[in-house]
Coordinates of C-alpha atoms in Angstrom, one line a residue:
Chain V
M226 CA 31.0 -126.1 24.0
Q227 CA 33.5 -122.9 23.2
D228 CA 32.5 -119.3 23.5
K229 CA 32.0 -117.6 20.7
N230 CA 32.1 -113.7 20.8
E231 CA 28.5 -112.9 19.5
S232 CA 25.2 -111.8 20.9
R233 CA 21.8 -114.0 21.4
I234 CA 18.3 -112.2 20.7
Y235 CA 15.8 -112.9 23.4
A236 CA 12.8 -110.9 22.5
L237 CA 10.0 -111.3 25.2
V238 CA 6.2 -111.3 24.0
Y239 CA 3.2 -111.0 26.3
S240 CA 0.3 -111.7 23.5
A241 CA -2.9 -109.9 24.6
G242 CA -4.6 -110.1 21.5
P243 CA -3.3 -111.8 18.0
G244 CA -1.8 -109.6 15.7
A245 CA -1.7 -106.6 18.9
L246 CA 1.1 -104.0 16.7
E247 CA 2.9 -103.6 20.0
D248 CA 3.4 -107.8 20.6
L249 CA 5.2 -107.6 17.0
A250 CA 7.5 -104.4 17.6
A251 CA 9.6 -107.2 20.2
L252 CA 10.3 -109.1 17.7
H253 CA 11.0 -106.7 14.3
A254 CA 12.7 -105.1 16.2
A255 CA 14.9 -108.1 18.2
A256 CA 15.0 -109.2 14.3
A257 CA 16.5 -105.9 13.2
L258 CA 19.0 -105.8 16.4
G259 CA 19.5 -109.9 15.1
R260 CA 21.2 -108.4 11.7
Q261 CA 22.9 -105.6 13.4
A262 CA 25.2 -108.1 15.5
A263 CA 24.8 -110.6 13.5
G264 CA 23.1 -112.6 16.1
E265 CA 20.7 -115.4 16.7
T266 CA 17.1 -113.8 17.3
C267 CA 14.8 -116.2 19.3
A268 CA 11.4 -115.3 20.2
L269 CA 10.0 -117.0 23.8
I270 CA 6.4 -116.1 23.8
L271 CA 3.7 -116.2 26.0
C272 CA 0.1 -116.6 24.8
A273 CA -2.9 -118.7 25.2
A274 CA -2.9 -121.9 23.7
S275 CA -5.5 -120.8 20.7
Q276 CA -2.8 -118.0 19.9
M277 CA -0.3 -120.1 19.4
P278 CA -0.2 -120.7 15.7
A279 CA -1.1 -117.3 14.7
C280 CA 2.0 -116.0 17.6
T281 CA 4.0 -118.7 15.8
Q282 CA 3.3 -117.2 11.9
A283 CA 4.3 -113.6 13.8
A284 CA 7.4 -115.0 14.8
K285 CA 8.4 -116.6 11.0
N286 CA 7.3 -112.5 8.9
A287 CA 9.0 -111.4 11.5
G288 CA 12.9 -113.4 10.7
I289 CA 12.7 -114.4 14.5
D290 CA 15.2 -118.2 13.5
S291 CA 14.3 -119.8 17.1
V292 CA 10.2 -119.3 18.5
A293 CA 9.9 -121.2 22.2
I294 CA 5.9 -120.5 23.3
A295 CA 4.7 -121.5 26.5
A296 CA 0.7 -121.5 27.0
L297 CA -0.8 -119.4 29.5
P298 CA -3.4 -121.2 32.0
D299 CA -6.8 -121.1 31.2
G300 CA -8.1 -117.7 33.3
N301 CA -5.5 -116.3 33.8
A302 CA -5.6 -113.5 31.6
P303 CA -5.5 -110.9 31.6
L304 CA -2.0 -111.1 33.8
Q305 CA -0.7 -108.6 35.6
P306 CA 2.8 -107.4 35.5
H307 CA 4.5 -109.7 39.0
Q308 CA 2.8 -112.8 36.6
I309 CA 4.8 -111.9 33.2
A310 CA 7.8 -111.3 35.0
A311 CA 7.5 -114.9 36.6
A312 CA 6.6 -116.5 33.7
F313 CA 9.5 -115.3 31.8
H314 CA 11.7 -116.2 34.9
G315 CA 10.4 -119.8 34.7
T316 CA 10.9 -120.4 31.0
F317 CA 14.4 -117.8 30.2
G318 CA 16.4 -120.1 32.2
E319 CA 15.7 -123.3 30.1
L320 CA 15.2 -121.7 26.5
E321 CA 18.9 -120.2 27.5
G322 CA 19.7 -123.6 28.0
R323 CA 18.7 -125.3 25.0
M324 CA 19.7 -122.5 23.0
Q325 CA 23.5 -123.1 23.4
N326 CA 22.9 -126.6 24.1
E327 CA 22.5 -126.4 19.7
G328 CA 23.6 -122.8 19.4
G329 CA 26.8 -122.9 21.6
R330 CA 27.2 -120.6 24.1
A331 CA 27.3 -115.9 23.3
A332 CA 29.2 -113.7 24.3
R333 CA 26.1 -111.7 25.3
S334 CA 21.6 -112.1 25.7
I335 CA 20.0 -109.6 24.5
I336 CA 16.7 -109.4 26.3
V337 CA 14.4 -106.9 24.2
V338 CA 10.5 -106.3 25.7
G339 CA 8.4 -104.4 23.3
A340 CA 8.0 -100.8 24.2
G341 CA 4.8 -99.0 25.8
T342 CA 3.1 -102.2 26.6
I343 CA 1.9 -104.2 29.7
V344 CA 5.4 -106.3 29.1
E345 CA 7.9 -103.0 29.6
E346 CA 5.5 -102.5 32.8
A347 CA 7.4 -105.9 34.1
A348 CA 10.4 -104.8 32.3
G349 CA 12.6 -103.9 35.9
D350 CA 11.0 -106.8 37.5
I351 CA 12.6 -109.2 34.3
A352 CA 15.8 -107.9 34.7
A353 CA 15.6 -108.4 38.3
R354 CA 14.9 -111.7 38.3
L355 CA 17.7 -112.5 34.8
D356 CA 20.3 -110.0 36.3
A357 CA 20.7 -108.9 33.2
L358 CA 21.1 -104.9 33.7
P359 CA 17.7 -102.3 32.8
L360 CA 18.2 -100.3 29.7
G361 CA 15.4 -98.4 29.4
R362 CA 14.3 -97.8 26.2
P363 CA 17.7 -97.4 24.1
L364 CA 17.2 -95.0 20.6
R365 CA 19.4 -97.3 18.8
M366 CA 22.4 -99.8 18.8
E367 CA 25.9 -99.6 17.9
C368 CA 28.7 -102.9 16.7
D369 CA 32.4 -102.2 16.6
T370 CA 33.4 -104.8 13.4
E371 CA 35.1 -107.1 17.0
G372 CA 31.5 -107.2 17.8
N373 CA 31.4 -105.3 20.5
L374 CA 27.7 -103.1 20.9
S375 CA 27.0 -99.7 22.5
F376 CA 23.9 -98.1 22.7
I377 CA 22.3 -94.5 22.7
R378 CA 19.8 -93.4 25.2
G379 CA 18.6 -90.8 26.2
A380 CA 18.7 -89.0 29.3
F381 CA 18.1 -85.7 31.4
G382 CA 14.8 -85.4 30.3
G383 CA 16.4 -85.4 26.4
R384 CA 18.6 -83.3 26.6
L385 CA 21.6 -85.3 26.6
E386 CA 22.0 -88.3 24.2
I387 CA 24.5 -90.8 26.5
T388 CA 26.3 -93.9 24.6
Q389 CA 26.8 -96.9 27.2
R390 CA 29.4 -99.5 25.9
L391 CA 28.3 -102.8 27.2
N392 CA 30.2 -104.9 29.4
A393 CA 26.7 -106.9 30.9
A394 CA 26.9 -111.0 30.0
R395 CA 22.9 -109.9 29.9
F396 CA 20.7 -107.0 29.5
L397 CA 17.5 -105.8 28.9
V398 CA 15.9 -103.4 26.5
A399 CA 12.5 -102.1 25.9
L400 CA 12.3 -100.9 21.8
R401 CA 9.3 -99.8 19.4
H402 CA 7.2 -100.1 16.5
T403 CA 9.1 -98.5 13.8
E404 CA 8.1 -98.9 10.1
A405 CA 11.9 -99.0 8.9
N406 CA 11.8 -102.4 11.6
A407 CA 8.1 -103.5 9.9
A408 CA 9.5 -103.1 7.0
D409 CA 13.1 -105.1 6.6
A410 CA 11.1 -107.9 8.4
T411 CA 8.6 -108.9 5.6
N412 CA 11.1 -108.7 3.2
P413 CA 9.9 -112.2 1.3
A414 CA 14.4 -112.3 1.1
R415 CA 15.0 -112.6 5.2
E416 CA 12.3 -115.2 5.4
K417 CA 14.0 -118.8 7.6
E418 CA 13.3 -121.2 8.2
L419 CA 12.2 -121.1 11.9
T420 CA 12.8 -123.6 15.2
A421 CA 10.2 -124.1 17.1
L422 CA 9.8 -125.4 20.5
D423 CA 7.6 -125.8 23.2
M424 CA 7.6 -124.6 26.4
I425 CA 5.9 -125.6 30.3
C426 CA 4.5 -122.2 31.6
P427 CA 5.0 -121.7 35.1
P428 CA 3.0 -121.5 38.3
L429 CA 2.4 -118.5 38.1
P430 CA 2.4 -116.4 41.9
T431 CA -1.4 -114.8 43.3
A432 CA -2.6 -112.2 41.8
H433 CA -2.3 -108.6 43.5
P434 CA -6.7 -108.6 44.7
M435 CA -7.8 -106.2 42.0
T436 CA -10.3 -103.5 41.1
A437 CA -11.3 -101.5 38.8
E438 CA -14.1 -98.9 38.0
A439 CA -14.6 -98.2 34.4
Q440 CA -14.2 -95.3 32.8
T441 CA -16.8 -93.6 30.7
E442 CA -14.1 -91.8 28.4
T443 CA -15.7 -91.5 24.8
E444 CA -12.5 -90.0 23.5
V445 CA -10.4 -90.9 20.6
N446 CA -7.9 -93.6 21.7
L447 CA -4.5 -91.7 21.7
D448 CA -2.8 -95.5 20.8
G449 CA -2.7 -94.7 17.3
A450 CA -4.2 -92.0 16.7
R451 CA -4.2 -90.0 13.2
M452 CA -4.0 -86.6 14.8
V453 CA -3.5 -85.5 18.3
V454 CA -4.6 -82.3 19.6
S455 CA -2.1 -81.9 22.7
G456 CA -2.1 -78.5 24.7
G457 CA 0.0 -77.3 27.6
R458 CA 1.3 -75.3 30.4
G459 CA 0.5 -71.9 28.7
M460 CA -3.9 -73.2 28.0
G461 CA -4.2 -71.8 32.0
G462 CA -6.7 -74.6 32.7
D463 CA -9.6 -76.9 32.3
R464 CA -11.5 -74.3 29.8
G465 CA -9.0 -74.5 27.6
F466 CA -9.0 -78.4 27.3
E467 CA -13.0 -78.2 27.2
L468 CA -12.0 -76.1 23.6
L469 CA -9.3 -78.7 22.3
R470 CA -11.4 -81.8 23.5
E471 CA -14.9 -79.8 21.1
L472 CA -11.9 -79.1 18.1
A473 CA -10.6 -83.0 18.2
R474 CA -14.0 -84.1 18.2
R475 CA -14.4 -82.8 15.0
L476 CA -11.1 -83.7 13.9
D477 CA -11.8 -87.4 15.0
A478 CA -8.6 -86.6 16.7
A479 CA -7.1 -87.8 20.5
V480 CA -6.9 -85.1 22.7
A481 CA -3.1 -85.3 24.8
G482 CA -0.8 -83.1 27.5
S483 CA 2.7 -82.0 27.6
L484 CA 3.8 -83.3 31.2
P485 CA 2.5 -79.8 34.1
A486 CA -0.5 -80.5 31.6
V487 CA -1.5 -83.3 33.6
D488 CA 0.3 -81.9 36.9
A489 CA -2.1 -79.3 36.3
G490 CA -5.3 -82.0 36.1
W491 CA -6.6 -80.9 32.7
T492 CA -6.1 -84.0 31.8
P493 CA -5.4 -87.5 32.5
V494 CA -1.7 -89.2 33.0
S495 CA -3.0 -92.2 30.1
R496 CA -2.7 -89.1 27.9
Q497 CA 0.3 -87.8 29.1
V498 CA 2.9 -87.0 25.8
G499 CA 6.9 -86.9 26.4
Q500 CA 9.5 -88.6 27.3
S501 CA 8.1 -89.9 30.7
G502 CA 4.6 -90.6 28.9
K503 CA 3.6 -92.0 25.7
Y504 CA 5.2 -91.5 22.7
V505 CA 2.6 -91.1 19.8
S506 CA 3.8 -91.3 15.6
P507 CA 0.3 -89.3 14.2
A508 CA 0.6 -87.6 11.1
V509 CA -0.7 -84.3 12.3
Y510 CA 0.1 -83.2 16.2
L511 CA -1.1 -80.0 16.9
A512 CA 0.5 -78.6 19.8
V513 CA -1.7 -75.5 21.9
G514 CA 0.5 -73.9 24.2
I515 CA 2.8 -76.4 24.4
S516 CA 6.5 -74.4 24.2
G517 CA 8.5 -77.7 22.8
T518 CA 10.6 -78.9 25.6
P519 CA 13.2 -81.5 24.9
Q520 CA 11.7 -83.5 27.1
H521 CA 8.5 -83.5 25.7
L522 CA 9.0 -83.3 22.0
A523 CA 11.1 -86.7 22.3
G524 CA 7.3 -88.3 22.8
I525 CA 6.3 -87.2 18.9
D526 CA 7.7 -89.0 16.0
P527 CA 10.4 -87.9 14.1
H528 CA 8.0 -88.0 10.8
T529 CA 5.2 -86.8 12.9
R530 CA 4.5 -83.3 11.1
I531 CA 3.5 -80.3 14.2
F532 CA 1.6 -77.7 13.9
A533 CA 2.0 -75.2 16.5
I534 CA -0.5 -72.6 18.0
N535 CA 1.4 -69.7 20.9
S536 CA 1.4 -66.9 22.0
D537 CA 5.6 -66.9 22.8
P538 CA 6.7 -66.5 18.4
E539 CA 10.2 -67.2 20.6
A540 CA 8.1 -70.8 21.7
P541 CA 11.2 -73.5 20.3
I542 CA 8.1 -75.0 19.3
F543 CA 8.2 -73.7 15.7
G544 CA 11.8 -74.8 15.9
V545 CA 10.0 -78.5 14.8
A546 CA 6.8 -77.7 13.5
S547 CA 6.0 -77.1 10.0
V548 CA 2.8 -74.7 10.8
G549 CA 2.0 -72.5 13.1
V550 CA 0.5 -69.6 14.3
V551 CA 0.9 -67.0 16.5
A552 CA -1.7 -66.4 18.8
P553 CA -2.9 -66.1 22.6
W554 CA -5.3 -69.8 22.2
E555 CA -7.8 -68.0 23.7
E556 CA -8.3 -65.5 20.9
F557 CA -7.7 -68.0 18.8
L558 CA -9.7 -71.4 19.1
P559 CA -12.8 -69.6 18.8
P560 CA -12.5 -68.8 14.8
L561 CA -10.4 -72.2 14.4
L562 CA -13.6 -74.4 15.7
E563 CA -16.4 -71.7 14.1
A564 CA -14.2 -72.4 10.8
L565 CA -13.5 -76.3 11.0
S566 CA -17.5 -75.8 11.4
A567 CA -17.9 -74.2 8.3
N568 CA -15.3 -76.4 6.1
A569 CA -17.5 -79.9 7.7
Chain R
M35 CA 4.3 -97.2 60.5
H36 CA 7.3 -96.6 58.9
V37 CA 7.3 -95.0 55.3
L38 CA 10.6 -94.7 53.6
I39 CA 11.2 -93.0 50.5
L40 CA 13.5 -92.9 47.5
L41 CA 14.0 -89.5 45.5
A42 CA 16.7 -89.1 42.5
G43 CA 17.0 -85.6 42.0
V44 CA 17.3 -84.5 38.1
A45 CA 19.1 -81.8 36.6
D46 CA 16.8 -78.4 37.7
P47 CA 14.3 -79.2 34.2
R48 CA 14.0 -75.3 34.1
K49 CA 17.6 -74.7 34.0
P50 CA 20.1 -75.4 30.7
L51 CA 22.6 -78.2 31.3
E52 CA 25.6 -76.2 31.7
R53 CA 28.4 -78.1 29.2
P54 CA 31.1 -78.9 32.0
S55 CA 34.4 -76.8 32.4
S56 CA 36.2 -80.1 30.8
G57 CA 34.3 -79.7 27.5
D58 CA 33.6 -83.2 27.7
W59 CA 29.4 -83.4 28.1
K60 CA 30.6 -86.9 29.8
D61 CA 32.1 -85.3 32.7
I62 CA 28.4 -84.3 33.5
L63 CA 28.1 -88.2 34.9
A64 CA 31.1 -86.9 37.4
T65 CA 31.0 -83.8 38.3
P66 CA 27.3 -81.6 37.4
T67 CA 27.3 -78.7 35.9
T68 CA 23.0 -78.0 36.6
P69 CA 21.4 -78.0 40.4
F70 CA 19.4 -80.8 41.5
K71 CA 15.8 -80.6 41.9
L72 CA 13.2 -83.2 42.4
S73 CA 11.4 -84.9 39.5
P74 CA 6.8 -84.3 39.4
F75 CA 7.1 -87.7 39.9
D76 CA 8.9 -87.6 42.5
E77 CA 7.7 -85.1 44.6
A78 CA 4.5 -86.5 44.0
A79 CA 5.9 -90.0 45.9
L80 CA 6.8 -87.3 48.2
E81 CA 3.5 -85.7 49.0
L82 CA 1.9 -88.8 49.2
G83 CA 4.3 -89.7 52.2
L84 CA 3.1 -86.4 54.2
K85 CA -0.3 -87.6 53.0
L86 CA -0.1 -90.6 55.2
R87 CA 1.2 -88.7 58.0
D88 CA -1.1 -86.3 57.5
S89 CA -3.9 -89.5 58.9
N90 CA -1.6 -90.8 60.9
P91 CA 0.3 -88.5 62.9
K92 CA 2.9 -91.9 64.4
A93 CA 4.0 -92.5 61.4
R94 CA 7.8 -92.2 60.7
L95 CA 8.8 -91.0 57.0
T96 CA 12.3 -91.4 55.8
A97 CA 13.7 -89.9 52.9
L98 CA 16.6 -91.4 51.2
V99 CA 18.3 -89.5 48.3
T100 CA 20.3 -91.1 45.4
H101 CA 21.4 -89.0 42.7
G102 CA 21.9 -85.3 43.7
A103 CA 23.0 -86.7 47.9
R104 CA 25.8 -84.2 48.1
D105 CA 23.6 -81.1 46.4
V106 CA 23.2 -79.4 49.1
A107 CA 20.1 -77.7 48.0
L108 CA 18.4 -80.5 46.9
M109 CA 18.6 -82.6 50.7
R110 CA 17.8 -79.2 52.3
A111 CA 13.8 -79.0 49.9
V112 CA 12.7 -81.9 50.8
A113 CA 13.9 -81.9 54.7
S114 CA 12.2 -78.3 54.6
H115 CA 9.0 -81.1 55.2
R116 CA 9.9 -82.0 58.5
L117 CA 10.8 -85.2 57.9
D118 CA 11.8 -88.0 60.9
R119 CA 15.4 -88.9 58.8
V120 CA 16.9 -87.6 55.4
V121 CA 19.7 -89.7 54.3
G122 CA 22.3 -89.9 51.5
L123 CA 23.2 -92.5 49.4
P124 CA 25.0 -90.6 46.5
P125 CA 25.5 -93.4 43.9
P126 CA 29.3 -93.8 42.3
P127 CA 29.3 -91.3 39.2
D128 CA 29.6 -94.7 36.9
M129 CA 26.6 -96.8 38.5
R130 CA 24.0 -94.1 38.2
S131 CA 22.9 -96.0 35.0
D132 CA 22.8 -99.6 37.0
P133 CA 19.8 -99.7 39.9
Q134 CA 22.3 -103.4 40.9
W135 CA 23.9 -100.7 43.4
L136 CA 21.3 -98.9 44.7
T137 CA 19.9 -102.7 45.5
E138 CA 22.6 -103.7 47.1
H139 CA 23.8 -100.5 49.0
A140 CA 20.0 -99.5 50.0
L141 CA 19.3 -102.7 51.6
G142 CA 20.4 -101.8 55.4
L143 CA 18.3 -98.8 55.2
V144 CA 14.9 -101.5 53.8
R145 CA 15.8 -104.3 55.6
S146 CA 16.5 -102.3 59.3
E147 CA 15.6 -104.5 62.4
D148 CA 15.4 -101.2 64.8
L149 CA 12.3 -99.7 62.2
P150 CA 11.4 -102.3 59.7
V151 CA 9.6 -99.8 56.5
D152 CA 6.6 -101.0 56.3
L153 CA 6.1 -99.1 52.1
I154 CA 9.0 -97.8 50.0
L155 CA 7.4 -94.9 47.7
I156 CA 9.5 -93.9 45.0
G157 CA 8.1 -91.7 41.6
R158 CA 8.0 -93.5 38.6
E159 CA 11.5 -92.7 37.0
H160 CA 14.4 -92.8 39.5
G161 CA 17.3 -89.6 38.1
D162 CA 18.6 -88.5 34.9
L163 CA 18.9 -92.1 33.5
D164 CA 16.4 -94.6 34.1
D165 CA 13.2 -94.9 32.0
G166 CA 11.6 -96.4 34.7
M167 CA 12.6 -99.6 34.6
T168 CA 14.1 -98.8 37.9
P169 CA 11.5 -99.7 40.7
A170 CA 9.7 -102.4 39.9
F171 CA 13.7 -103.7 39.6
L172 CA 14.5 -102.5 43.2
A173 CA 10.8 -103.7 44.0
S174 CA 11.8 -107.2 42.8
K175 CA 15.4 -107.7 44.3
W176 CA 14.0 -106.7 47.9
Q177 CA 10.8 -109.3 46.9
L178 CA 8.6 -106.7 47.8
P179 CA 4.9 -106.5 45.8
F180 CA 5.3 -104.1 43.8
V181 CA 2.5 -101.6 41.4
G182 CA 3.7 -99.0 39.4
L183 CA 2.0 -95.6 38.7
A184 CA -0.1 -95.3 41.1
Q185 CA -1.7 -91.5 42.1
A186 CA -3.3 -92.8 45.7
V187 CA -2.0 -94.8 48.7
H188 CA -4.0 -95.5 51.9
P189 CA -3.8 -97.8 54.6
D190 CA -5.7 -101.0 54.7
G191 CA -6.0 -101.9 58.0
D192 CA -2.3 -102.5 59.5
H193 CA -1.8 -105.1 57.5
A194 CA -2.3 -104.2 53.9
W195 CA -2.4 -101.0 51.8
M196 CA -4.8 -99.4 49.3
A197 CA -2.7 -97.9 45.7
E198 CA -5.0 -96.3 42.7
R199 CA -3.6 -95.8 39.6
V200 CA -5.8 -94.9 36.7
G201 CA -5.5 -97.6 33.8
K202 CA -5.8 -97.4 30.1
T203 CA -9.9 -98.6 30.8
A204 CA -10.3 -98.2 34.0
T205 CA -8.6 -95.9 37.6
E206 CA -7.4 -99.5 39.0
T207 CA -6.9 -100.1 43.3
Y208 CA -4.7 -102.8 44.4
R209 CA -4.5 -104.2 47.1
L210 CA -0.4 -105.0 48.9
A211 CA 0.2 -106.6 51.4
R212 CA 3.2 -105.0 53.6
P213 CA 5.5 -104.1 53.3
A214 CA 5.3 -103.0 49.5
M215 CA 6.9 -101.0 47.2
I216 CA 4.8 -98.7 44.9
S217 CA 5.9 -96.2 42.2
V218 CA 4.6 -92.6 41.8
T219 CA 3.1 -90.9 38.7
N220 CA 2.2 -87.2 38.9
A221 CA -1.6 -86.0 39.7
K222 CA -3.1 -82.8 40.6
S223 CA -4.1 -84.7 43.4
N224 CA -0.9 -85.3 44.9
R225 CA 1.4 -81.7 44.0
L226 CA 3.9 -81.3 46.5
R227 CA 2.6 -78.6 49.1
H228 CA 4.9 -76.4 49.7
P229 CA 7.0 -76.0 53.3
L230 CA 6.1 -74.5 56.4
M231 CA 8.5 -71.1 56.5
K232 CA 10.0 -72.1 59.8
N233 CA 10.8 -75.7 58.6
V234 CA 12.8 -74.5 56.0
L235 CA 15.1 -72.3 58.1
Q236 CA 14.7 -75.7 60.6
A237 CA 15.8 -77.6 57.7
K238 CA 19.3 -75.0 56.7
Q239 CA 20.9 -75.7 59.8
Q240 CA 20.1 -79.2 59.5
K241 CA 23.1 -82.0 59.3
F242 CA 23.0 -84.3 56.4
D243 CA 23.8 -88.6 56.5
I244 CA 25.7 -89.0 53.8
L245 CA 26.9 -92.6 52.8
E246 CA 29.2 -93.1 50.3
P247 CA 29.9 -97.2 50.4
G248 CA 31.3 -97.2 46.8
H249 CA 31.3 -99.7 44.9
A250 CA 33.2 -103.4 43.8
P251 CA 35.9 -103.8 40.9
G252 CA 35.1 -105.3 37.2
S253 CA 31.1 -104.3 38.8
V254 CA 30.6 -102.0 35.7
R255 CA 28.2 -103.2 33.8
A256 CA 27.9 -100.5 31.0
D257 CA 30.9 -97.4 30.1
T258 CA 29.2 -94.4 29.4
V259 CA 31.8 -93.3 27.0
T260 CA 30.0 -90.5 25.1
A261 CA 27.7 -88.1 26.0
Q262 CA 26.5 -84.5 23.6
P263 CA 23.5 -82.7 22.8
P264 CA 21.0 -84.8 20.3
A265 CA 20.9 -83.5 16.9
A266 CA 17.8 -81.6 15.5
V267 CA 15.3 -83.4 14.1
A268 CA 14.4 -83.8 10.8
R269 CA 10.7 -82.5 10.7
G270 CA 9.0 -81.3 7.6
S271 CA 10.2 -80.4 4.4
G272 CA 11.3 -77.0 5.6
P273 CA 11.4 -74.1 8.1
C274 CA 7.8 -73.8 9.7
E275 CA 5.3 -71.8 7.7
I276 CA 4.1 -68.7 10.1
L277 CA 0.2 -68.2 8.7
Q278 CA -0.1 -64.5 8.8
G279 CA -3.0 -62.1 8.2
S280 CA -6.0 -61.4 10.8
I281 CA -6.7 -63.8 13.3
G282 CA -10.3 -65.1 10.6
D283 CA -7.7 -66.1 7.8
R284 CA -5.3 -67.7 10.3
A285 CA -7.6 -70.1 11.2
R286 CA -9.5 -70.5 8.2
K287 CA -6.0 -71.6 7.0
L288 CA -5.6 -73.5 9.6
A289 CA -8.0 -75.5 9.6
E290 CA -8.4 -76.1 5.7
L291 CA -4.5 -77.5 6.4
L292 CA -5.7 -79.8 9.4
M293 CA -8.8 -80.7 6.6
E294 CA -6.6 -81.3 4.5
S295 CA -4.6 -84.0 6.8
A296 CA -7.6 -85.6 8.3
K297 CA -8.9 -86.5 4.5
G298 CA -6.0 -87.8 3.6
E299 CA -4.9 -89.9 6.6
S300 CA -8.9 -91.3 5.9
H301 CA -8.5 -91.8 2.5
A302 CA -5.1 -93.7 3.1
G303 CA -6.8 -95.1 6.5

């Protein structure tokens, strides 16, 4: 079979539940890359047998060309990351072989996983098992007229963007859900005839013994929150975060923090926003005592409106905020809470 | 017990990145312009190693410093915690973003027959060019059981480790057979302690082994062709509106804006 100077894009999806936004991210992103690089797209989906029709439909809706589904053995979910990696490793080789037999050998395989999902935790393992170069969470891809691919990535804590030209035959990227990708995927003109392939999930390695102690968290979940109230180093201690939690309760918002706030123990790591933490896309992000480093801003969607409260009028956060208040939080938060009560 | 701590310096986040003298930002990979520091994640990994030694004084700690290994101040900062060995393994500039190079060249230390490694601790991100995929990649290549984003590690008898992490809805404790690899995230409980002054002074006299194996021709899987600071992200429709007036006036105005946003979203949703 003759080699073709093109890419084949594989979306790896471990479906934790029907229609979960994070599951769709890989499908939509792979479809978008396929359009950009004029490459064939294929989804490799691991899910419960009962979810197979819904997952197939999701791949079709996303504009994927082929879908290969392996049903997970009953009673195994939720899988641990190394089990997910083993399942994809055990099915990917066969899938790639079938794709090559039917469509020819592609110059490159781009493997896409959804960013921010359990699959991203397994991504390094998957890349190692598949001898793929792990490229992290690139910002965007460029494809020249000869089909050469480059990825633009954030580096140095978001302080630089580097463009990497790829020589690898296989590489793996984690991509976020974007409204643009989702909108393109729902365009009926892009709907294609779907090829469906049945795969068999290989035997999975044993799970690491694990005990879990449930958290009694009553706050709004940060994932998908429509408003976020976030504190940084400038909060100075736990007391400020108590006020932020009260503020969040009144606004039905989620509480978050910057890396220094997590470092100090004022908020848990599961609520860290930034280059190394969560990526959030609320309508409004209220940043209190946050200076606005590139590392922190890298975790906030560009479409989000930032409201900032900071005692330093020169703080970089005011350079990106829509609305700003120059005041110490200790003086400003109590009257803000009163005003919210009065407006309620 | 032998614990290997894999550390990668990052360009000091408290200082602005300096443009290379060539004017080309890409050259920062080969000729760093900003002093290296340990990231909060690497500091946490180092602290967990020190805690293990606190509970078992016979524990042997080896630090393998990759990125920034030629920065003597960074090496001394690591050594000031009185580790048994501090070794440098700086990746060639064009391999800084590919963990495969590290997989191959750190293997000798990981598989040392003289003193087998029982545990590898690594920060959740490894250096300035990693988004967090490197730890699981290395563990997989080295065929070690792995858990990511741990905040605490304890021995479980002589044959296993217990790694604690905060999951989405629960605090999870995993049991991993030895030898194992664990990536570490920052938390209040694992903030790096200050070294003793006598150890800081001792580290200033220390010489460090720097391993420089290079790489095979043609093995570069990704060429960095350009680098530049990101363009300012356009947010909103214009410059920031700084609210004016008394504290009370500004609080009422901001409360109105927040309530409007909250209502707008609830109508939309």
